PDB file of N, CA and C in Angstrom:
ATOM      1  N   GLU A1368       0.769 -10.407  -7.185  1.00  0.00           N
ATOM      2  CA  GLU A1368       1.304 -11.494  -6.899  1.00  0.00           C
ATOM      3  C   GLU A1368       0.599 -12.025  -5.621  1.00  0.00           C
ATOM      4  N   GLU A1369       0.356 -11.402  -4.397  1.00  0.00           N
ATOM      5  CA  GLU A1369      -0.062 -11.790  -3.249  1.00  0.00           C
ATOM      6  C   GLU A1369      -1.750 -12.021  -3.161  1.00  0.00           C
ATOM      7  N   VAL A1370      -2.379 -11.685  -4.452  1.00  0.00           N
ATOM      8  CA  VAL A1370      -3.738 -11.887  -4.322  1.00  0.00           C
ATOM      9  C   VAL A1370      -4.161 -12.640  -5.936  1.00  0.00           C
ATOM     10  N   ALA A1371      -3.041 -13.072  -6.456  1.00  0.00           N
ATOM     11  CA  ALA A1371      -3.097 -13.683  -7.818  1.00  0.00           C
ATOM     12  C   ALA A1371      -3.897 -12.824  -8.868  1.00  0.00           C
ATOM     13  N   LEU A1372      -3.783 -11.582  -8.997  1.00  0.00           N
ATOM     14  CA  LEU A1372      -4.456 -10.824 -10.087  1.00  0.00           C
ATOM     15  C   LEU A1372      -3.734 -11.059 -11.260  1.00  0.00           C
ATOM     16  N   PRO A1373      -4.663 -11.460 -12.135  1.00  0.00           N
ATOM     17  CA  PRO A1373      -4.368 -11.896 -13.580  1.00  0.00           C
ATOM     18  C   PRO A1373      -3.668 -10.644 -14.388  1.00  0.00           C
ATOM     19  N   PRO A1374      -2.308 -10.600 -14.790  1.00  0.00           N
ATOM     20  CA  PRO A1374      -1.685  -9.586 -15.361  1.00  0.00           C
ATOM     21  C   PRO A1374      -2.689  -9.192 -16.610  1.00  0.00           C
ATOM     22  N   SER A1375      -3.458  -9.887 -17.042  1.00  0.00           N
ATOM     23  CA  SER A1375      -4.175  -9.517 -18.444  1.00  0.00           C
ATOM     24  C   SER A1375      -5.199  -8.509 -18.099  1.00  0.00           C
ATOM     25  N   SER A1376      -5.715  -8.404 -16.591  1.00  0.00           N
ATOM     26  CA  SER A1376      -6.693  -7.528 -16.408  1.00  0.00           C
ATOM     27  C   SER A1376      -6.213  -6.299 -15.841  1.00  0.00           C
ATOM     28  N   VAL A1377      -4.739  -6.120 -16.038  1.00  0.00           N
ATOM     29  CA  VAL A1377      -4.322  -4.735 -15.517  1.00  0.00           C
ATOM     30  C   VAL A1377      -3.609  -4.064 -16.537  1.00  0.00           C
ATOM     31  N   GLU A1378      -3.841  -2.635 -16.644  1.00  0.00           N
ATOM     32  CA  GLU A1378      -3.519  -1.574 -17.807  1.00  0.00           C
ATOM     33  C   GLU A1378      -2.489  -1.032 -16.842  1.00  0.00           C
ATOM     34  N   VAL A1379      -1.183  -1.124 -17.296  1.00  0.00           N
ATOM     35  CA  VAL A1379       0.067  -0.480 -16.309  1.00  0.00           C
ATOM     36  C   VAL A1379       0.056   0.915 -16.829  1.00  0.00           C
ATOM     37  N   VAL A1380      -0.046   1.778 -15.909  1.00  0.00           N
ATOM     38  CA  VAL A1380      -0.072   3.083 -16.158  1.00  0.00           C
ATOM     39  C   VAL A1380       1.369   3.868 -15.690  1.00  0.00           C
ATOM     40  N   GLY A1381       2.222   3.262 -14.739  1.00  0.00           N
ATOM     41  CA  GLY A1381       3.426   3.895 -14.481  1.00  0.00           C
ATOM     42  C   GLY A1381       3.699   3.179 -13.103  1.00  0.00           C
ATOM     43  N   TYR A1382       4.824   3.536 -12.593  1.00  0.00           N
ATOM     44  CA  TYR A1382       5.714   2.920 -11.457  1.00  0.00           C
ATOM     45  C   TYR A1382       5.960   4.026 -10.482  1.00  0.00           C
ATOM     46  N   LEU A1383       5.885   3.733  -9.184  1.00  0.00           N
ATOM     47  CA  LEU A1383       6.283   4.264  -8.019  1.00  0.00           C
ATOM     48  C   LEU A1383       7.971   4.217  -7.739  1.00  0.00           C
ATOM     49  N   ASP A1384       8.297   5.098  -6.713  1.00  0.00           N
ATOM     50  CA  ASP A1384       9.850   4.743  -6.302  1.00  0.00           C
ATOM     51  C   ASP A1384       9.860   3.301  -5.735  1.00  0.00           C
ATOM     52  N   ASP A1385      11.004   2.728  -5.977  1.00  0.00           N
ATOM     53  CA  ASP A1385      11.530   1.413  -5.241  1.00  0.00           C
ATOM     54  C   ASP A1385      11.158   1.610  -3.871  1.00  0.00           C
ATOM     55  N   TYR A1386      10.705   0.794  -2.939  1.00  0.00           N
ATOM     56  CA  TYR A1386      10.345   0.910  -1.774  1.00  0.00           C
ATOM     57  C   TYR A1386      11.000  -0.255  -0.740  1.00  0.00           C
ATOM     58  N   PRO A1387      12.177   0.106  -0.049  1.00  0.00           N
ATOM     59  CA  PRO A1387      12.762  -0.878   0.842  1.00  0.00           C
ATOM     60  C   PRO A1387      11.838  -1.138   1.864  1.00  0.00           C
ATOM     61  N   THR A1388      11.756  -2.489   2.150  1.00  0.00           N
ATOM     62  CA  THR A1388      11.070  -3.042   3.407  1.00  0.00           C
ATOM     63  C   THR A1388      11.902  -3.392   4.480  1.00  0.00           C
ATOM     64  N   ILE A1389      11.283  -3.188   5.694  1.00  0.00           N
ATOM     65  CA  ILE A1389      12.236  -3.668   6.979  1.00  0.00           C
ATOM     66  C   ILE A1389      12.588  -5.087   6.970  1.00  0.00           C
ATOM     67  N   THR A1390      12.040  -5.802   6.082  1.00  0.00           N
ATOM     68  CA  THR A1390      12.530  -7.369   6.077  1.00  0.00           C
ATOM     69  C   THR A1390      13.768  -7.464   4.788  1.00  0.00           C
ATOM     70  N   ARG A1391      14.158  -6.429   4.453  1.00  0.00           N
ATOM     71  CA  ARG A1391      15.138  -6.329   3.338  1.00  0.00           C
ATOM     72  C   ARG A1391      14.785  -6.689   2.141  1.00  0.00           C
ATOM     73  N   TYR A1392      13.500  -6.534   1.517  1.00  0.00           N
ATOM     74  CA  TYR A1392      13.073  -6.566   0.123  1.00  0.00           C
ATOM     75  C   TYR A1392      12.993  -5.270  -0.301  1.00  0.00           C
ATOM     76  N   MET A1393      13.166  -5.103  -1.615  1.00  0.00           N
ATOM     77  CA  MET A1393      13.156  -4.176  -2.355  1.00  0.00           C
ATOM     78  C   MET A1393      11.773  -4.286  -3.255  1.00  0.00           C
ATOM     79  N   VAL A1394      10.839  -3.366  -3.372  1.00  0.00           N
ATOM     80  CA  VAL A1394       9.645  -3.624  -3.748  1.00  0.00           C
ATOM     81  C   VAL A1394       9.548  -2.334  -5.141  1.00  0.00           C
ATOM     82  N   THR A1395       9.172  -2.620  -6.075  1.00  0.00           N
ATOM     83  CA  THR A1395       8.852  -1.570  -7.229  1.00  0.00           C
ATOM     84  C   THR A1395       7.560  -1.605  -7.574  1.00  0.00           C
ATOM     85  N   PRO A1396       6.767  -0.762  -6.747  1.00  0.00           N
ATOM     86  CA  PRO A1396       5.267  -0.656  -7.049  1.00  0.00           C
ATOM     87  C   PRO A1396       5.013  -0.317  -8.316  1.00  0.00           C
ATOM     88  N   VAL A1397       3.870  -1.129  -8.953  1.00  0.00           N
ATOM     89  CA  VAL A1397       3.237  -0.837 -10.197  1.00  0.00           C
ATOM     90  C   VAL A1397       1.868  -0.284 -10.128  1.00  0.00           C
ATOM     91  N   VAL A1398       1.654   0.980 -10.853  1.00  0.00           N
ATOM     92  CA  VAL A1398       0.271   1.424 -10.844  1.00  0.00           C
ATOM     93  C   VAL A1398      -0.342   1.013 -12.133  1.00  0.00           C
ATOM     94  N   GLY A1399      -1.813   0.700 -11.954  1.00  0.00           N
ATOM     95  CA  GLY A1399      -2.351   0.259 -13.020  1.00  0.00           C
ATOM     96  C   GLY A1399      -3.808   0.457 -12.823  1.00  0.00           C
ATOM     97  N   ILE A1400      -4.581   0.184 -13.920  1.00  0.00           N
ATOM     98  CA  ILE A1400      -6.175   0.351 -13.916  1.00  0.00           C
ATOM     99  C   ILE A1400      -6.387  -1.235 -14.018  1.00  0.00           C
ATOM    100  N   VAL A1401      -7.307  -1.513 -13.132  1.00  0.00           N
ATOM    101  CA  VAL A1401      -7.785  -2.802 -13.097  1.00  0.00           C
ATOM    102  C   VAL A1401      -9.114  -2.854 -13.924  1.00  0.00           C
ATOM    103  N   SER A1402      -9.365  -3.879 -15.175  1.00  0.00           N
ATOM    104  CA  SER A1402     -10.610  -3.690 -15.655  1.00  0.00           C
ATOM    105  C   SER A1402     -11.530  -4.804 -14.989  1.00  0.00           C
ATOM    106  N   GLY A1403     -12.771  -4.529 -15.185  1.00  0.00           N
ATOM    107  CA  GLY A1403     -13.851  -5.804 -14.538  1.00  0.00           C
ATOM    108  C   GLY A1403     -13.474  -5.997 -13.228  1.00  0.00           C
ATOM    109  N   GLU A1404     -14.096  -6.922 -12.713  1.00  0.00           N
ATOM    110  CA  GLU A1404     -13.885  -7.542 -11.510  1.00  0.00           C
ATOM    111  C   GLU A1404     -13.285  -8.808 -11.313  1.00  0.00           C
ATOM    112  N   PRO A1405     -11.939  -8.902 -11.585  1.00  0.00           N
ATOM    113  CA  PRO A1405     -11.323 -10.387 -11.255  1.00  0.00           C
ATOM    114  C   PRO A1405     -11.450 -10.989 -10.305  1.00  0.00           C
ATOM    115  N   LEU A1406     -11.142 -12.303 -10.272  1.00  0.00           N
ATOM    116  CA  LEU A1406     -11.379 -13.171  -9.164  1.00  0.00           C
ATOM    117  C   LEU A1406     -10.035 -13.043  -8.498  1.00  0.00           C
ATOM    118  N   LEU A1407      -9.981 -12.932  -7.203  1.00  0.00           N
ATOM    119  CA  LEU A1407      -8.661 -12.853  -6.316  1.00  0.00           C
ATOM    120  C   LEU A1407      -8.781 -13.874  -5.553  1.00  0.00           C
ATOM    121  N   TYR A1408      -7.289 -14.391  -5.192  1.00  0.00           N
ATOM    122  CA  TYR A1408      -6.958 -15.461  -4.480  1.00  0.00           C
ATOM    123  C   TYR A1408      -5.909 -15.068  -3.330  1.00  0.00           C
ATOM    124  N   PRO A1409      -6.468 -14.372  -2.281  1.00  0.00           N
ATOM    125  CA  PRO A1409      -5.514 -14.054  -1.349  1.00  0.00           C
ATOM    126  C   PRO A1409      -4.493 -15.061  -0.850  1.00  0.00           C
ATOM    127  N   HIS A1410      -3.319 -14.616  -0.941  1.00  0.00           N
ATOM    128  CA  HIS A1410      -2.013 -15.587  -0.147  1.00  0.00           C
ATOM    129  C   HIS A1410      -2.442 -15.602   1.479  1.00  0.00           C
ATOM    130  N   GLU A1411      -2.645 -16.515   1.898  1.00  0.00           N
ATOM    131  CA  GLU A1411      -3.105 -16.498   3.540  1.00  0.00           C
ATOM    132  C   GLU A1411      -1.839 -16.006   4.453  1.00  0.00           C
ATOM    133  N   ASP A1412      -0.542 -16.175   3.960  1.00  0.00           N
ATOM    134  CA  ASP A1412       0.255 -15.869   4.796  1.00  0.00           C
ATOM    135  C   ASP A1412       0.778 -14.337   4.561  1.00  0.00           C
ATOM    136  N   GLU A1413       0.276 -13.713   3.538  1.00  0.00           N
ATOM    137  CA  GLU A1413       0.421 -12.287   3.118  1.00  0.00           C
ATOM    138  C   GLU A1413      -0.585 -11.317   3.404  1.00  0.00           C
ATOM    139  N   VAL A1414      -1.852 -11.850   3.257  1.00  0.00           N
ATOM    140  CA  VAL A1414      -2.977 -10.885   2.927  1.00  0.00           C
ATOM    141  C   VAL A1414      -3.982 -11.154   4.097  1.00  0.00           C
ATOM    142  N   ALA A1415      -4.307 -10.126   4.753  1.00  0.00           N
ATOM    143  CA  ALA A1415      -5.326 -10.403   5.849  1.00  0.00           C
ATOM    144  C   ALA A1415      -6.640 -10.275   5.345  1.00  0.00           C
ATOM    145  N   GLU A1416      -6.877  -9.428   4.514  1.00  0.00           N
ATOM    146  CA  GLU A1416      -8.212  -9.327   3.879  1.00  0.00           C
ATOM    147  C   GLU A1416      -8.149  -8.186   2.448  1.00  0.00           C
ATOM    148  N   VAL A1417      -9.058  -8.495   1.623  1.00  0.00           N
ATOM    149  CA  VAL A1417      -8.930  -7.813   0.339  1.00  0.00           C
ATOM    150  C   VAL A1417     -10.168  -6.774   0.398  1.00  0.00           C
ATOM    151  N   PHE A1418     -10.020  -5.409   0.124  1.00  0.00           N
ATOM    152  CA  PHE A1418     -10.954  -4.558  -0.025  1.00  0.00           C
ATOM    153  C   PHE A1418     -10.708  -3.307  -0.695  1.00  0.00           C
ATOM    154  N   GLU A1419     -11.744  -2.452  -1.146  1.00  0.00           N
ATOM    155  CA  GLU A1419     -11.330  -1.342  -1.759  1.00  0.00           C
ATOM    156  C   GLU A1419     -11.272  -0.053  -1.173  1.00  0.00           C
ATOM    157  N   VAL A1420     -10.654   0.884  -1.646  1.00  0.00           N
ATOM    158  CA  VAL A1420     -10.331   2.183  -0.872  1.00  0.00           C
ATOM    159  C   VAL A1420     -10.337   3.197  -2.053  1.00  0.00           C
ATOM    160  N   PRO A1421     -11.341   4.115  -2.168  1.00  0.00           N
ATOM    161  CA  PRO A1421     -11.463   5.303  -3.125  1.00  0.00           C
ATOM    162  C   PRO A1421     -10.225   5.853  -3.225  1.00  0.00           C
ATOM    163  N   LEU A1422      -9.791   6.016  -4.835  1.00  0.00           N
ATOM    164  CA  LEU A1422      -8.466   6.660  -5.172  1.00  0.00           C
ATOM    165  C   LEU A1422      -8.424   8.130  -4.514  1.00  0.00           C
ATOM    166  N   GLU A1423      -9.470   8.798  -4.644  1.00  0.00           N
ATOM    167  CA  GLU A1423      -9.674  10.260  -3.846  1.00  0.00           C
ATOM    168  C   GLU A1423      -9.134  10.141  -2.492  1.00  0.00           C
ATOM    169  N   PHE A1424      -9.746   9.174  -1.718  1.00  0.00           N
ATOM    170  CA  PHE A1424      -9.226   9.085  -0.216  1.00  0.00           C
ATOM    171  C   PHE A1424      -7.920   8.784  -0.108  1.00  0.00           C
ATOM    172  N   VAL A1425      -7.121   7.945  -0.790  1.00  0.00           N
ATOM    173  CA  VAL A1425      -5.631   7.744  -0.994  1.00  0.00           C
ATOM    174  C   VAL A1425      -5.134   8.857  -1.354  1.00  0.00           C
ATOM    175  N   LEU A1426      -5.473   9.607  -2.142  1.00  0.00           N
ATOM    176  CA  LEU A1426      -4.822  10.785  -2.679  1.00  0.00           C
ATOM    177  C   LEU A1426      -4.849  12.003  -1.933  1.00  0.00           C
ATOM    178  N   SER A1427      -5.402  11.840  -0.587  1.00  0.00           N
ATOM    179  CA  SER A1427      -5.632  13.023   0.340  1.00  0.00           C
ATOM    180  C   SER A1427      -4.468  12.922   1.434  1.00  0.00           C
ATOM    181  N   PRO A1428      -3.690  13.728   1.569  1.00  0.00           N
ATOM    182  CA  PRO A1428      -2.396  13.770   2.417  1.00  0.00           C
ATOM    183  C   PRO A1428      -3.132  13.594   3.818  1.00  0.00           C
ATOM    184  N   GLN A1429      -4.121  14.410   4.192  1.00  0.00           N
ATOM    185  CA  GLN A1429      -4.730  14.512   5.385  1.00  0.00           C
ATOM    186  C   GLN A1429      -5.073  13.120   5.939  1.00  0.00           C
ATOM    187  N   ASN A1430      -5.283  12.049   5.055  1.00  0.00           N
ATOM    188  CA  ASN A1430      -5.809  10.781   5.505  1.00  0.00           C
ATOM    189  C   ASN A1430      -4.773   9.778   6.206  1.00  0.00           C
ATOM    190  N   PHE A1431      -3.384  10.322   6.070  1.00  0.00           N
ATOM    191  CA  PHE A1431      -2.351   9.448   6.484  1.00  0.00           C
ATOM    192  C   PHE A1431      -1.858  10.013   7.797  1.00  0.00           C
ATOM    193  N   GLU A1432      -1.506   8.951   8.679  1.00  0.00           N
ATOM    194  CA  GLU A1432      -0.898   9.386   9.878  1.00  0.00           C
ATOM    195  C   GLU A1432       0.630   8.766  10.057  1.00  0.00           C
ATOM    196  N   ARG A1433       1.314   9.477  10.690  1.00  0.00           N
ATOM    197  CA  ARG A1433       2.747   9.060  10.779  1.00  0.00           C
ATOM    198  C   ARG A1433       2.838   8.581  12.239  1.00  0.00           C
ATOM    199  N   LYS A1434       3.249   7.357  12.248  1.00  0.00           N
ATOM    200  CA  LYS A1434       3.367   6.428  13.587  1.00  0.00           C
ATOM    201  C   LYS A1434       4.629   5.896  13.664  1.00  0.00           C
ATOM    202  N   SER A1435       5.111   5.253  14.684  1.00  0.00           N
ATOM    203  CA  SER A1435       6.441   4.514  14.735  1.00  0.00           C
ATOM    204  C   SER A1435       6.157   3.334  15.723  1.00  0.00           C
ATOM    205  N   PHE A1436       6.953   2.515  15.681  1.00  0.00           N
ATOM    206  CA  PHE A1436       7.136   1.199  16.657  1.00  0.00           C
ATOM    207  C   PHE A1436       8.635   0.914  16.946  1.00  0.00           C
ATOM    208  N   MET A1437       8.724  -0.040  18.165  1.00  0.00           N
ATOM    209  CA  MET A1437      10.147  -0.149  18.334  1.00  0.00           C
ATOM    210  C   MET A1437      10.445  -1.537  17.934  1.00  0.00           C
ATOM    211  N   ARG A1438      11.687  -1.634  17.253  1.00  0.00           N
ATOM    212  CA  ARG A1438      11.973  -3.197  16.790  1.00  0.00           C
ATOM    213  C   ARG A1438      13.649  -3.021  17.218  1.00  0.00           C
ATOM    214  N   SER A1439      13.958  -4.100  17.942  1.00  0.00           N
ATOM    215  CA  SER A1439      15.366  -4.455  18.211  1.00  0.00           C
ATOM    216  C   SER A1439      15.966  -2.887  19.031  1.00  0.00           C
ATOM    217  N   GLY A1440      15.190  -2.361  19.739  1.00  0.00           N
ATOM    218  CA  GLY A1440      15.742  -1.154  20.231  1.00  0.00           C
ATOM    219  C   GLY A1440      15.808   0.153  19.363  1.00  0.00           C
ATOM    220  N   LEU A1441      15.175   0.014  18.305  1.00  0.00           N
ATOM    221  CA  LEU A1441      15.049   1.098  17.148  1.00  0.00           C
ATOM    222  C   LEU A1441      13.729   1.613  17.083  1.00  0.00           C
ATOM    223  N   LYS A1442      13.615   2.953  16.909  1.00  0.00           N
ATOM    224  CA  LYS A1442      12.118   3.475  16.601  1.00  0.00           C
ATOM    225  C   LYS A1442      11.962   3.551  15.186  1.00  0.00           C
ATOM    226  N   VAL A1443      10.967   2.646  14.531  1.00  0.00           N
ATOM    227  CA  VAL A1443      10.790   2.527  13.207  1.00  0.00           C
ATOM    228  C   VAL A1443       9.616   3.216  12.716  1.00  0.00           C
ATOM    229  N   PRO A1444       9.651   4.493  11.855  1.00  0.00           N
ATOM    230  CA  PRO A1444       8.586   5.157  11.523  1.00  0.00           C
ATOM    231  C   PRO A1444       7.581   4.353  10.365  1.00  0.00           C
ATOM    232  N   PHE A1445       6.658   4.791  10.302  1.00  0.00           N
ATOM    233  CA  PHE A1445       5.739   4.142   9.307  1.00  0.00           C
ATOM    234  C   PHE A1445       4.323   4.976   9.085  1.00  0.00           C
ATOM    235  N   TYR A1446       3.825   4.903   8.016  1.00  0.00           N
ATOM    236  CA  TYR A1446       2.626   5.493   7.783  1.00  0.00           C
ATOM    237  C   TYR A1446       1.349   4.338   8.104  1.00  0.00           C
ATOM    238  N   GLU A1447       0.231   5.117   8.358  1.00  0.00           N
ATOM    239  CA  GLU A1447      -1.124   4.398   8.584  1.00  0.00           C
ATOM    240  C   GLU A1447      -2.083   5.162   7.823  1.00  0.00           C
ATOM    241  N   LEU A1448      -3.116   4.453   7.378  1.00  0.00           N
ATOM    242  CA  LEU A1448      -4.187   4.912   6.839  1.00  0.00           C
ATOM    243  C   LEU A1448      -5.311   3.961   7.003  1.00  0.00           C
ATOM    244  N   ASN A1449      -6.288   4.684   7.522  1.00  0.00           N
ATOM    245  CA  ASN A1449      -7.428   4.116   8.133  1.00  0.00           C
ATOM    246  C   ASN A1449      -8.775   4.547   7.314  1.00  0.00           C
ATOM    247  N   TYR A1450      -9.340   3.440   6.814  1.00  0.00           N
ATOM    248  CA  TYR A1450     -10.724   3.811   5.894  1.00  0.00           C
ATOM    249  C   TYR A1450     -11.696   2.766   6.361  1.00  0.00           C
ATOM    250  N   GLY A1451     -12.593   3.455   7.307  1.00  0.00           N
ATOM    251  CA  GLY A1451     -13.942   2.653   7.649  1.00  0.00           C
ATOM    252  C   GLY A1451     -13.205   1.818   8.851  1.00  0.00           C
ATOM    253  N   PRO A1452     -13.585   0.474   8.737  1.00  0.00           N
ATOM    254  CA  PRO A1452     -12.877  -0.542   9.760  1.00  0.00           C
ATOM    255  C   PRO A1452     -11.428  -0.895   9.474  1.00  0.00           C
ATOM    256  N   HIS A1453     -11.099  -0.546   8.226  1.00  0.00           N
ATOM    257  CA  HIS A1453      -9.899  -0.941   7.646  1.00  0.00           C
ATOM    258  C   HIS A1453      -8.522  -0.255   8.062  1.00  0.00           C
ATOM    259  N   ARG A1454      -7.470  -1.000   8.389  1.00  0.00           N
ATOM    260  CA  ARG A1454      -6.100  -0.373   8.801  1.00  0.00           C
ATOM    261  C   ARG A1454      -5.212  -0.510   7.753  1.00  0.00           C
ATOM    262  N   ILE A1455      -4.472   0.086   6.973  1.00  0.00           N
ATOM    263  CA  ILE A1455      -3.420   0.049   5.872  1.00  0.00           C
ATOM    264  C   ILE A1455      -2.353   0.714   6.851  1.00  0.00           C
ATOM    265  N   TRP A1456      -1.204  -0.304   6.863  1.00  0.00           N
ATOM    266  CA  TRP A1456       0.040   0.322   7.594  1.00  0.00           C
ATOM    267  C   TRP A1456       1.197  -0.251   6.717  1.00  0.00           C
ATOM    268  N   GLY A1457       2.386   0.033   7.421  1.00  0.00           N
ATOM    269  CA  GLY A1457       3.503  -0.463   7.026  1.00  0.00           C
ATOM    270  C   GLY A1457       3.922  -0.244   5.384  1.00  0.00           C
ATOM    271  N   ALA A1458       4.380  -1.075   4.706  1.00  0.00           N
ATOM    272  CA  ALA A1458       4.884  -1.019   3.354  1.00  0.00           C
ATOM    273  C   ALA A1458       3.869  -0.589   2.536  1.00  0.00           C
ATOM    274  N   THR A1459       2.787  -1.241   2.516  1.00  0.00           N
ATOM    275  CA  THR A1459       1.528  -0.868   1.683  1.00  0.00           C
ATOM    276  C   THR A1459       1.065   0.501   2.020  1.00  0.00           C
ATOM    277  N   ALA A1460       1.079   1.024   3.235  1.00  0.00           N
ATOM    278  CA  ALA A1460       0.751   2.266   3.595  1.00  0.00           C
ATOM    279  C   ALA A1460       1.868   3.454   2.839  1.00  0.00           C
ATOM    280  N   GLY A1461       3.097   2.822   3.075  1.00  0.00           N
ATOM    281  CA  GLY A1461       4.295   3.872   2.612  1.00  0.00           C
ATOM    282  C   GLY A1461       4.410   3.728   1.066  1.00  0.00           C
ATOM    283  N   MET A1462       3.741   2.722   0.414  1.00  0.00           N
ATOM    284  CA  MET A1462       3.823   3.054  -1.068  1.00  0.00           C
ATOM    285  C   MET A1462       2.698   3.827  -1.538  1.00  0.00           C
ATOM    286  N   LEU A1463       1.421   3.635  -0.627  1.00  0.00           N
ATOM    287  CA  LEU A1463       0.287   4.645  -1.052  1.00  0.00           C
ATOM    288  C   LEU A1463       0.732   5.984  -0.700  1.00  0.00           C
ATOM    289  N   TRP A1464       1.573   6.304   0.432  1.00  0.00           N
ATOM    290  CA  TRP A1464       2.100   7.644   0.572  1.00  0.00           C
ATOM    291  C   TRP A1464       2.744   8.378  -0.467  1.00  0.00           C
ATOM    292  N   ASN A1465       3.544   7.273  -1.089  1.00  0.00           N
ATOM    293  CA  ASN A1465       4.426   7.831  -2.433  1.00  0.00           C
ATOM    294  C   ASN A1465       3.435   8.220  -3.500  1.00  0.00           C
ATOM    295  N   LEU A1466       2.318   7.321  -3.703  1.00  0.00           N
ATOM    296  CA  LEU A1466       1.592   7.722  -4.699  1.00  0.00           C
ATOM    297  C   LEU A1466       0.757   8.993  -4.535  1.00  0.00           C
ATOM    298  N   CYS A1467       0.452   9.290  -3.209  1.00  0.00           N
ATOM    299  CA  CYS A1467      -0.275  10.531  -2.874  1.00  0.00           C
ATOM    300  C   CYS A1467       0.658  11.807  -3.057  1.00  0.00           C
ATOM    301  N   GLN A1468       1.981  11.633  -2.685  1.00  0.00           N
ATOM    302  CA  GLN A1468       2.887  12.572  -2.962  1.00  0.00           C
ATOM    303  C   GLN A1468       3.116  12.985  -4.206  1.00  0.00           C
ATOM    304  N   LYS A1469       3.290  11.921  -5.147  1.00  0.00           N
ATOM    305  CA  LYS A1469       3.655  12.166  -6.632  1.00  0.00           C
ATOM    306  C   LYS A1469       2.381  12.795  -7.076  1.00  0.00           C
ATOM    307  N   PHE A1470       1.187  12.232  -7.014  1.00  0.00           N
ATOM    308  CA  PHE A1470      -0.280  12.680  -7.437  1.00  0.00           C
ATOM    309  C   PHE A1470      -0.126  14.405  -7.022  1.00  0.00           C
ATOM    310  N   ASN A1471       0.261  14.938  -5.862  1.00  0.00           N
ATOM    311  CA  ASN A1471       0.048  16.115  -5.225  1.00  0.00           C
ATOM    312  C   ASN A1471       1.300  16.787  -5.509  1.00  0.00           C
ATOM    313  N   GLN A1472       2.209  16.796  -6.231  1.00  0.00           N
ATOM    314  CA  GLN A1472       3.262  17.639  -6.666  1.00  0.00           C
ATOM    315  C   GLN A1472       2.968  18.633  -7.503  1.00  0.00           C
TER     316      GLN A1472
END
């Protein structure tokens, strides 16, 4: 939805655990295989950049870092995944961590 990926270009292969965000949304991550190279239209308020990360990299637990930040006096933990110049963190990294954990069970 945040990049206008056409549903017809995705073969759904499964779902990850529901992911509650700090902004009080509940996200159900969908795992799929994208065919071809569909045109993407990133939502400016939601997406800073579109890039690819090899699945092998995402599925390696050692590539994730556990960090935290302070919000309203509370320490909020999060995952971070750095690939080249790209920093993936917050809900996106949390969902990728869940994928990594499920794959490596």
